[in-house]
Coordinates of C-alpha atoms and ligand atoms in Angstrom, one line a residue:
M1 CA 28.7 -3.5 -8.1
S2 CA 28.6 -6.8 -10.0
D3 CA 25.6 -8.0 -11.9
T4 CA 23.2 -10.6 -10.5
L5 CA 21.1 -12.9 -12.5
L6 CA 18.0 -14.4 -10.9
R7 CA 16.7 -17.6 -12.5
G8 CA 13.1 -18.9 -12.0
R9 CA 9.6 -18.8 -13.3
T10 CA 9.1 -15.1 -14.0
L11 CA 5.7 -13.3 -14.2
T12 CA 5.0 -9.6 -14.9
F13 CA 2.0 -7.7 -15.9
H14 CA 1.4 -5.1 -18.7
K15 CA -2.2 -4.2 -17.8
S16 CA -5.0 -5.4 -15.6
P17 CA -6.1 -8.8 -17.0
E18 CA -9.7 -8.9 -18.1
G19 CA -10.0 -12.5 -17.2
V20 CA -7.9 -15.7 -16.8
D21 CA -7.6 -16.0 -20.6
D22 CA -6.2 -12.5 -21.1
T23 CA -2.7 -13.7 -21.9
A24 CA -1.9 -10.3 -23.5
A25 CA -2.0 -8.7 -20.1
Y26 CA 1.1 -10.5 -18.8
T27 CA 4.3 -12.2 -19.7
Y28 CA 5.2 -15.6 -18.0
E29 CA 8.5 -17.4 -18.6
E30 CA 8.6 -21.0 -17.5
D31 CA 12.5 -20.8 -17.5
G32 CA 12.9 -17.1 -17.0
A33 CA 15.6 -14.8 -15.7
L34 CA 16.3 -11.2 -14.7
L35 CA 19.6 -9.5 -14.8
M36 CA 20.1 -6.8 -12.2
R37 CA 22.8 -4.0 -12.1
D38 CA 23.1 -1.0 -9.8
G39 CA 19.5 -1.5 -8.4
K40 CA 17.9 -1.8 -11.8
I41 CA 16.6 -4.6 -14.1
I42 CA 18.8 -4.5 -17.2
A43 CA 17.6 -7.6 -19.0
A44 CA 14.6 -9.9 -18.6
G45 CA 13.2 -12.8 -20.6
N46 CA 13.9 -16.5 -21.0
F47 CA 17.0 -17.8 -19.2
D48 CA 19.0 -18.5 -22.4
S49 CA 18.6 -15.0 -23.8
V50 CA 19.3 -13.3 -20.5
K51 CA 22.3 -15.5 -19.8
A52 CA 23.8 -14.5 -23.1
K53 CA 23.9 -10.9 -21.8
A54 CA 25.1 -11.8 -18.3
G55 CA 28.8 -12.1 -18.7
A56 CA 30.3 -13.0 -15.3
A57 CA 27.2 -12.2 -13.4
Q58 CA 26.5 -14.1 -10.2
I59 CA 23.7 -16.5 -10.9
I60 CA 21.1 -17.2 -8.2
D61 CA 18.9 -20.1 -9.1
H62 CA 15.4 -19.8 -7.6
R63 CA 13.8 -22.6 -9.6
P64 CA 11.1 -23.9 -9.2
H65 CA 9.9 -20.7 -7.5
L66 CA 7.9 -17.9 -9.0
I67 CA 9.6 -14.4 -9.5
T68 CA 7.4 -11.3 -9.6
A69 CA 7.7 -7.6 -8.9
G70 CA 7.8 -6.7 -5.2
F71 CA 4.4 -6.0 -3.6
I72 CA 3.2 -2.4 -3.1
D73 CA 1.0 -1.4 -0.1
T74 CA -0.8 1.9 -0.7
H75 CA -2.1 2.6 2.8
V76 CA -0.5 1.7 6.1
H77 CA 0.1 3.3 9.5
F78 CA 3.7 2.8 10.6
P79 CA 3.0 3.9 14.3
Q80 CA 0.4 1.2 14.7
V81 CA 2.7 -1.8 14.7
Q82 CA 2.1 -2.5 18.4
V83 CA -1.7 -2.0 18.3
I84 CA -2.4 -4.4 15.5
A85 CA -5.0 -6.9 16.8
S86 CA -6.5 -4.7 19.5
W87 CA -9.8 -6.2 20.6
G88 CA -13.4 -5.1 20.4
S89 CA -14.4 -1.8 18.9
Q90 CA -15.3 0.0 15.7
L91 CA -13.4 2.9 14.2
L92 CA -13.9 5.9 16.5
D93 CA -13.6 4.0 19.7
W94 CA -10.7 2.0 18.4
L95 CA -8.9 5.3 17.4
N96 CA -9.5 6.9 20.8
G97 CA -8.9 3.8 22.9
Y98 CA -5.9 2.2 21.2
V99 CA -4.4 4.2 18.4
F100 CA -4.1 7.8 19.8
P101 CA -2.4 6.7 23.0
E102 CA 0.0 4.5 21.0
E103 CA 0.9 7.2 18.4
A104 CA 1.8 9.6 21.3
R105 CA 4.9 7.4 21.9
F106 CA 6.3 8.3 18.5
S107 CA 7.4 11.9 19.5
D108 CA 10.5 10.2 21.0
P109 CA 13.1 9.1 18.5
A110 CA 14.3 6.5 20.9
H111 CA 11.0 4.8 20.3
A112 CA 10.4 5.7 16.7
N113 CA 13.8 4.7 15.3
P114 CA 13.7 1.0 16.3
M115 CA 10.0 0.8 15.4
A116 CA 10.8 2.1 11.9
D117 CA 13.4 -0.5 11.5
R118 CA 11.2 -3.4 12.6
F119 CA 8.3 -2.1 10.5
L120 CA 10.5 -2.2 7.3
T121 CA 11.8 -5.7 8.2
L122 CA 8.2 -6.9 8.5
L123 CA 7.3 -5.4 5.1
T124 CA 10.1 -7.0 3.3
D125 CA 9.6 -10.3 5.1
H126 CA 6.1 -10.2 3.7
G127 CA 7.3 -9.4 0.2
T128 CA 6.4 -5.7 0.3
T129 CA 9.0 -3.4 -1.2
T130 CA 7.1 -0.1 -1.4
A131 CA 4.5 1.3 1.0
V132 CA 2.6 4.6 1.5
A133 CA 2.6 5.3 5.2
F134 CA 1.0 7.6 7.7
C135 CA 3.6 8.5 10.3
S136 CA 2.5 10.1 13.6
V137 CA 2.0 13.8 14.0
H138 CA 5.6 14.2 15.2
S139 CA 8.4 15.0 12.8
P140 CA 10.8 12.5 14.5
S141 CA 8.5 9.7 13.4
V142 CA 8.9 10.8 9.8
E143 CA 12.7 11.1 10.3
A144 CA 12.8 7.6 11.7
Y145 CA 10.8 6.2 8.8
F146 CA 12.7 7.8 6.0
T147 CA 16.1 7.2 7.6
A148 CA 15.3 3.5 8.0
A149 CA 14.1 3.4 4.3
K150 CA 17.3 5.1 3.1
T151 CA 19.5 2.6 4.9
R152 CA 17.7 -0.1 2.9
N153 CA 17.4 1.9 -0.3
M154 CA 13.7 1.2 -0.3
R155 CA 11.2 3.3 -2.4
M156 CA 9.0 4.4 0.4
I157 CA 6.4 7.1 0.6
G158 CA 5.4 8.7 3.9
G159 CA 4.3 11.8 5.7
K160 CA 3.4 13.1 9.1
V161 CA -0.3 13.1 9.9
M162 CA -1.8 16.6 10.3
M163 CA -4.4 16.7 13.0
D164 CA -5.3 19.8 15.0
R165 CA -8.5 18.8 16.9
N166 CA -10.6 15.9 18.3
A167 CA -7.5 14.1 19.6
P168 CA -5.3 14.2 22.7
D169 CA -3.2 17.4 23.1
T170 CA 0.0 15.5 22.7
L171 CA -1.1 14.4 19.2
Q172 CA -2.2 17.8 17.9
D173 CA -0.4 20.2 15.7
T174 CA -1.9 23.5 14.6
A175 CA -2.9 24.7 11.1
Q176 CA 0.4 26.7 11.0
S177 CA 2.7 24.1 12.6
G178 CA 1.3 21.3 10.6
Y179 CA 2.0 23.4 7.5
D180 CA 5.5 24.4 8.6
D181 CA 6.5 20.9 9.7
T182 CA 5.2 19.3 6.5
K183 CA 7.1 21.9 4.4
D184 CA 10.3 21.2 6.3
L185 CA 9.9 17.5 5.8
I186 CA 9.1 17.8 2.1
E187 CA 12.2 19.9 1.6
K188 CA 14.4 17.4 3.5
W189 CA 13.1 14.2 2.1
H190 CA 10.9 14.4 -1.0
G191 CA 12.7 13.1 -4.0
V192 CA 15.9 12.3 -2.0
G193 CA 17.1 8.9 -3.1
R194 CA 13.9 6.8 -3.3
A195 CA 11.9 8.7 -0.8
G196 CA 8.6 10.4 -1.6
Y197 CA 6.5 12.7 0.6
V198 CA 2.8 12.3 1.0
I199 CA 0.8 15.3 2.5
S200 CA -1.3 13.6 5.1
P201 CA -4.3 15.3 6.8
R202 CA -5.6 12.4 8.9
F203 CA -9.3 12.9 8.1
A204 CA -11.9 15.6 8.3
I205 CA -12.7 14.9 11.9
T206 CA -9.2 15.7 13.2
S207 CA -8.5 18.6 10.8
S208 CA -10.1 22.0 11.3
P209 CA -11.2 24.1 8.3
A210 CA -8.0 26.2 8.9
Q211 CA -5.9 23.1 8.6
M212 CA -7.8 21.9 5.5
E213 CA -7.1 25.3 4.0
M214 CA -3.3 24.9 4.7
T215 CA -3.4 21.4 3.2
G216 CA -4.8 22.9 0.0
V217 CA -2.0 25.4 0.0
L218 CA 0.6 22.6 0.5
A219 CA -1.0 20.6 -2.3
Q220 CA -0.7 23.5 -4.7
E221 CA 2.8 24.3 -3.7
H222 CA 4.0 20.7 -4.0
S223 CA 1.9 19.3 -6.8
D224 CA 4.4 16.5 -7.3
C225 CA 3.7 15.1 -3.7
H226 CA 0.9 12.6 -3.1
I227 CA -1.9 13.4 -0.7
Q228 CA -3.6 10.9 1.5
T229 CA -6.5 10.8 3.9
H230 CA -9.5 8.7 5.0
L231 CA -13.0 8.8 3.5
S232 CA -16.3 7.2 4.4
E233 CA -15.0 4.2 6.4
N234 CA -17.7 4.1 9.0
R235 CA -21.2 5.4 9.4
D236 CA -20.6 7.2 12.7
E237 CA -17.4 8.7 11.2
I238 CA -19.4 10.1 8.3
A239 CA -22.1 11.6 10.5
F240 CA -19.4 13.3 12.7
A241 CA -17.4 14.6 9.7
T242 CA -20.3 16.0 7.8
A243 CA -21.6 17.6 11.0
L244 CA -18.3 19.3 11.4
Y245 CA -18.5 20.7 7.9
P246 CA -22.2 21.6 7.5
S247 CA -21.8 23.4 4.2
A248 CA -20.2 20.3 2.5
K249 CA -22.5 18.4 0.1
D250 CA -21.2 15.1 1.5
Y251 CA -18.0 13.7 3.0
L252 CA -15.9 13.8 -0.2
D253 CA -16.9 17.4 -0.8
I254 CA -15.1 18.4 2.4
Y255 CA -11.8 17.4 0.7
E256 CA -12.9 18.6 -2.7
S257 CA -13.8 22.1 -1.5
Y258 CA -10.2 22.6 -0.3
G259 CA -8.9 21.6 -3.7
L260 CA -7.4 18.3 -2.6
L261 CA -8.7 15.9 -5.3
S262 CA -6.5 14.9 -8.1
D263 CA -4.8 11.8 -9.4
K264 CA -2.2 12.3 -6.6
M265 CA -4.9 11.8 -4.0
L266 CA -5.3 8.4 -2.1
L267 CA -8.5 8.0 -0.1
G268 CA -8.4 5.1 2.3
H269 CA -11.6 3.0 2.6
A270 CA -14.2 4.9 0.5
I271 CA -16.9 2.4 1.4
H272 CA -20.1 4.3 1.9
L273 CA -20.3 6.6 -1.1
N274 CA -23.2 8.4 -2.8
D275 CA -23.5 8.7 -6.6
R276 CA -22.1 12.3 -6.6
E277 CA -19.1 11.2 -4.7
V278 CA -18.4 8.4 -7.2
A279 CA -18.8 10.7 -10.1
S280 CA -16.4 13.2 -8.5
L281 CA -13.8 10.6 -7.8
A282 CA -14.0 9.6 -11.5
S283 CA -13.8 13.1 -12.9
T284 CA -10.8 14.1 -10.6
G285 CA -8.8 10.9 -11.0
A286 CA -8.5 10.4 -7.2
H287 CA -7.9 6.9 -6.0
P288 CA -10.0 5.0 -3.4
V289 CA -7.9 2.5 -1.5
F290 CA -9.5 -0.9 -0.6
C291 CA -8.4 -2.1 2.8
P292 CA -10.1 -5.5 3.2
T293 CA -8.6 -6.9 6.4
S294 CA -9.1 -3.6 8.1
N295 CA -12.7 -3.2 6.9
L296 CA -13.6 -6.7 8.2
F297 CA -11.7 -6.2 11.5
L298 CA -13.4 -2.9 12.4
G299 CA -16.7 -4.0 10.9
S300 CA -16.6 -1.0 8.6
G301 CA -18.4 -2.4 5.6
L302 CA -17.9 -3.8 2.1
F303 CA -15.8 -1.9 -0.5
N304 CA -17.7 -1.9 -3.8
D305 CA -14.8 -2.4 -6.2
A306 CA -17.0 -3.1 -9.3
R307 CA -19.1 0.0 -8.8
L308 CA -16.0 2.2 -8.7
R309 CA -14.2 0.5 -11.6
D310 CA -17.3 0.7 -13.7
A311 CA -17.2 4.5 -13.2
G312 CA -13.7 4.5 -14.6
I313 CA -11.9 4.8 -11.2
T314 CA -8.6 3.1 -10.5
N315 CA -8.6 1.7 -7.0
G316 CA -5.6 0.8 -4.8
I317 CA -5.5 -2.1 -2.4
A318 CA -3.7 -2.0 1.0
S319 CA -3.1 -3.6 4.3
D320 CA -4.0 -0.6 6.5
I321 CA -1.9 -1.9 9.4
G322 CA -2.9 -1.6 12.3
A323 CA -6.6 -1.8 11.7
G324 CA -5.6 -4.3 9.1
T325 CA -4.6 -7.7 10.5
S326 CA -1.9 -8.8 8.2
Y327 CA 1.3 -7.3 6.7
S328 CA 0.9 -9.7 3.8
M329 CA -0.5 -8.4 0.5
L330 CA -1.3 -12.1 -0.2
Q331 CA -3.6 -12.2 2.9
T332 CA -4.9 -8.8 1.9
L333 CA -6.0 -10.4 -1.4
N334 CA -7.4 -13.3 0.4
E335 CA -9.8 -11.1 2.5
G336 CA -10.3 -8.9 -0.5
Y337 CA -11.6 -11.9 -2.4
K338 CA -14.1 -12.7 0.3
V339 CA -15.3 -9.1 0.6
L340 CA -16.0 -9.1 -3.1
Q341 CA -17.6 -12.5 -3.0
L342 CA -20.1 -11.1 -0.5
Q343 CA -21.2 -8.7 -3.2
N344 CA -21.2 -11.3 -6.0
Q345 CA -17.9 -9.9 -7.4
S346 CA -15.1 -12.3 -8.2
L347 CA -11.5 -11.3 -7.9
H348 CA -9.5 -13.7 -10.1
A349 CA -5.9 -14.4 -9.2
L350 CA -4.3 -12.8 -12.3
R351 CA -6.0 -9.5 -11.7
A352 CA -5.2 -9.8 -8.0
F353 CA -1.4 -10.2 -8.6
D354 CA -1.5 -7.4 -11.1
W355 CA -3.2 -5.3 -8.5
I356 CA -0.6 -5.6 -5.7
T357 CA 2.2 -5.0 -8.2
R358 CA 1.7 -3.0 -11.4
G359 CA -1.8 -1.9 -10.4
N360 CA -0.8 -0.2 -7.2
A361 CA 2.3 1.3 -8.9
D362 CA -0.1 2.8 -11.5
V363 CA -2.3 4.2 -8.7
L364 CA 0.9 5.9 -7.4
G365 CA 1.9 7.1 -10.9
L366 CA 5.1 5.1 -10.5
A367 CA 4.5 2.3 -13.0
D368 CA 7.6 3.4 -15.0
K369 CA 9.8 2.7 -11.9
I370 CA 8.3 -0.1 -9.8
G371 CA 5.6 -2.8 -10.0
T372 CA 6.9 -4.8 -13.1
L373 CA 9.9 -6.8 -14.2
D374 CA 10.4 -4.5 -17.2
V375 CA 13.9 -3.6 -18.3
G376 CA 14.9 -0.2 -16.9
T377 CA 12.7 -0.4 -13.8
E378 CA 14.0 -0.7 -10.3
A379 CA 14.9 -4.2 -9.2
D380 CA 12.4 -4.7 -6.4
V381 CA 11.5 -8.3 -6.7
V382 CA 9.9 -11.1 -4.7
V383 CA 10.4 -14.9 -5.0
L384 CA 7.3 -17.0 -4.1
N385 CA 7.0 -20.6 -3.1
A386 CA 3.5 -22.0 -3.6
R387 CA 4.5 -25.1 -1.6
A388 CA 5.6 -23.2 1.5
T389 CA 3.3 -25.0 4.0
P390 CA 2.1 -28.6 4.2
A391 CA -1.4 -27.5 3.2
M392 CA -0.2 -25.5 0.3
S393 CA 2.1 -28.4 -0.8
L394 CA -0.8 -30.8 -0.7
R395 CA -3.0 -28.5 -2.7
M396 CA -0.2 -27.9 -5.3
E397 CA -0.3 -31.6 -6.1
R398 CA -3.6 -30.9 -8.0
V399 CA -2.7 -27.5 -9.4
E400 CA -2.3 -27.5 -13.2
T401 CA -2.4 -23.8 -14.3
L402 CA -0.6 -20.6 -13.4
A403 CA -3.9 -19.0 -12.5
D404 CA -4.6 -21.9 -10.0
E405 CA -1.1 -21.6 -8.5
L406 CA -1.6 -17.8 -8.1
F407 CA -5.0 -18.3 -6.5
L408 CA -3.5 -20.8 -4.0
L409 CA -0.9 -18.2 -3.1
Q410 CA -3.6 -15.5 -2.8
M411 CA -5.7 -17.6 -0.4
L412 CA -3.2 -19.6 1.6
G413 CA 0.1 -17.6 1.2
D414 CA 1.7 -15.3 3.7
D415 CA 5.3 -14.5 4.8
R416 CA 6.1 -18.2 4.7
A417 CA 5.6 -18.1 1.0
I418 CA 8.3 -15.4 0.6
V419 CA 11.5 -17.2 -0.3
Q420 CA 13.4 -13.9 -0.9
T421 CA 12.8 -10.2 -1.3
Y422 CA 15.2 -8.0 -3.4
V423 CA 15.2 -4.3 -2.8
A424 CA 17.0 -2.4 -5.5
G425 CA 18.7 -5.6 -6.4
A426 CA 19.8 -6.4 -2.8
A427 CA 18.6 -9.6 -1.1
Q428 CA 16.9 -8.8 2.2
K429 CA 17.0 -12.3 3.9
Ligands
GUN501 N1 -9.4 7.1 10.1 C1 -8.6 8.1 10.7 N2 -7.5 7.6 11.2 C2 -7.5 6.3 10.9 C3 -6.6 5.2 11.2 O1 -5.5 5.3 11.8 N3 -7.0 3.9 10.8 C4 -8.2 3.7 10.2 N4 -8.5 2.5 9.8 N5 -9.0 4.7 9.9 C5 -8.7 6.0 10.3
ZN502 ZN1 -5.7 4.3 7.5

């Protein structure tokens, strides 16, 4: 495959910026370039220095646009693409009324296959190049997901939800079949190409103690797989979950007592936490995942980012489609900014862009592969236009700094701001 050079304004992060003046946290090139070969970045820097190494590479000139690493979404439900924006209820009623009937359709490959394809197109159209998804309880939904990702050579993480109670019969596995199916899927897909498997007990309400036990066994047997679930999203959910596990000290202790907590663990929402839970998240290295559009949509509550970070915890940020209302990680940042404003916490744009790229890669333990424009990493790249709409263009007339441009993208940007998305070096549009 021939080399490709992308020219534009390049921005990549080395760590989470402490503030707008923390220039050591990132590298920005006004006339920058990336050289891509065989799906990897093989040179990066200012245009002249990269051009000198580029030989006969094809040059794609993206000036004056901004080139960053592709966005990473650390919590999303692939079978909820057709129930996004379903009106009127909070978590448990929303799950029972909309989500469970919808997920039942994913037992059929004739439904799951085209949905997987459309889901991935939506992600790349919004600049997202890696996501961590819950599939439905049915193995065919996972097959559909990973097959579609393989066709596009996307680094995608996914897993079948395990759920053996408090759901319609057609959506239930058993402790044994959930274990067996998960094991088969791990053997078939984990580490194959760019695929990664995530062990996925849905949440304590839909997994019996026997299933939690099996999840703990899976986590031990496959310590290189991620684990994902939901934690403390909604007050009624917490009351129900803790009533189902009366010996647990609190909601987190349900997962903890089955040995699930480690730095491989992703816990969606994690809104209503006590001090013990925060201390335990910190000591185990588990990762809460902030899902702002979802939390506002379902009226779940306000994620306390500063409290968790002050305890030394590294949080992810995610869309949580389909309780989330946008595929765009830019719109996720927009709502995230507002959720934090309500708590007198201010998410500045440099930290925000680090979060949806290198930060989320770090949460996944994948920062050596994705999330930056570093040489040797995979060429998942997004090209952004801060003048994508008339309103953005008008605002840009007064923008003077990189931080202001990023904040404009954070607040007003969406799929219209995505000029191009490259997955392993291949243009998606
Ligand atoms: N808790 C358990 N399942 C789900 C789900 O599908 N979406 C959300 N937002 N919360 C959950
Ligand atoms: Zn979720």
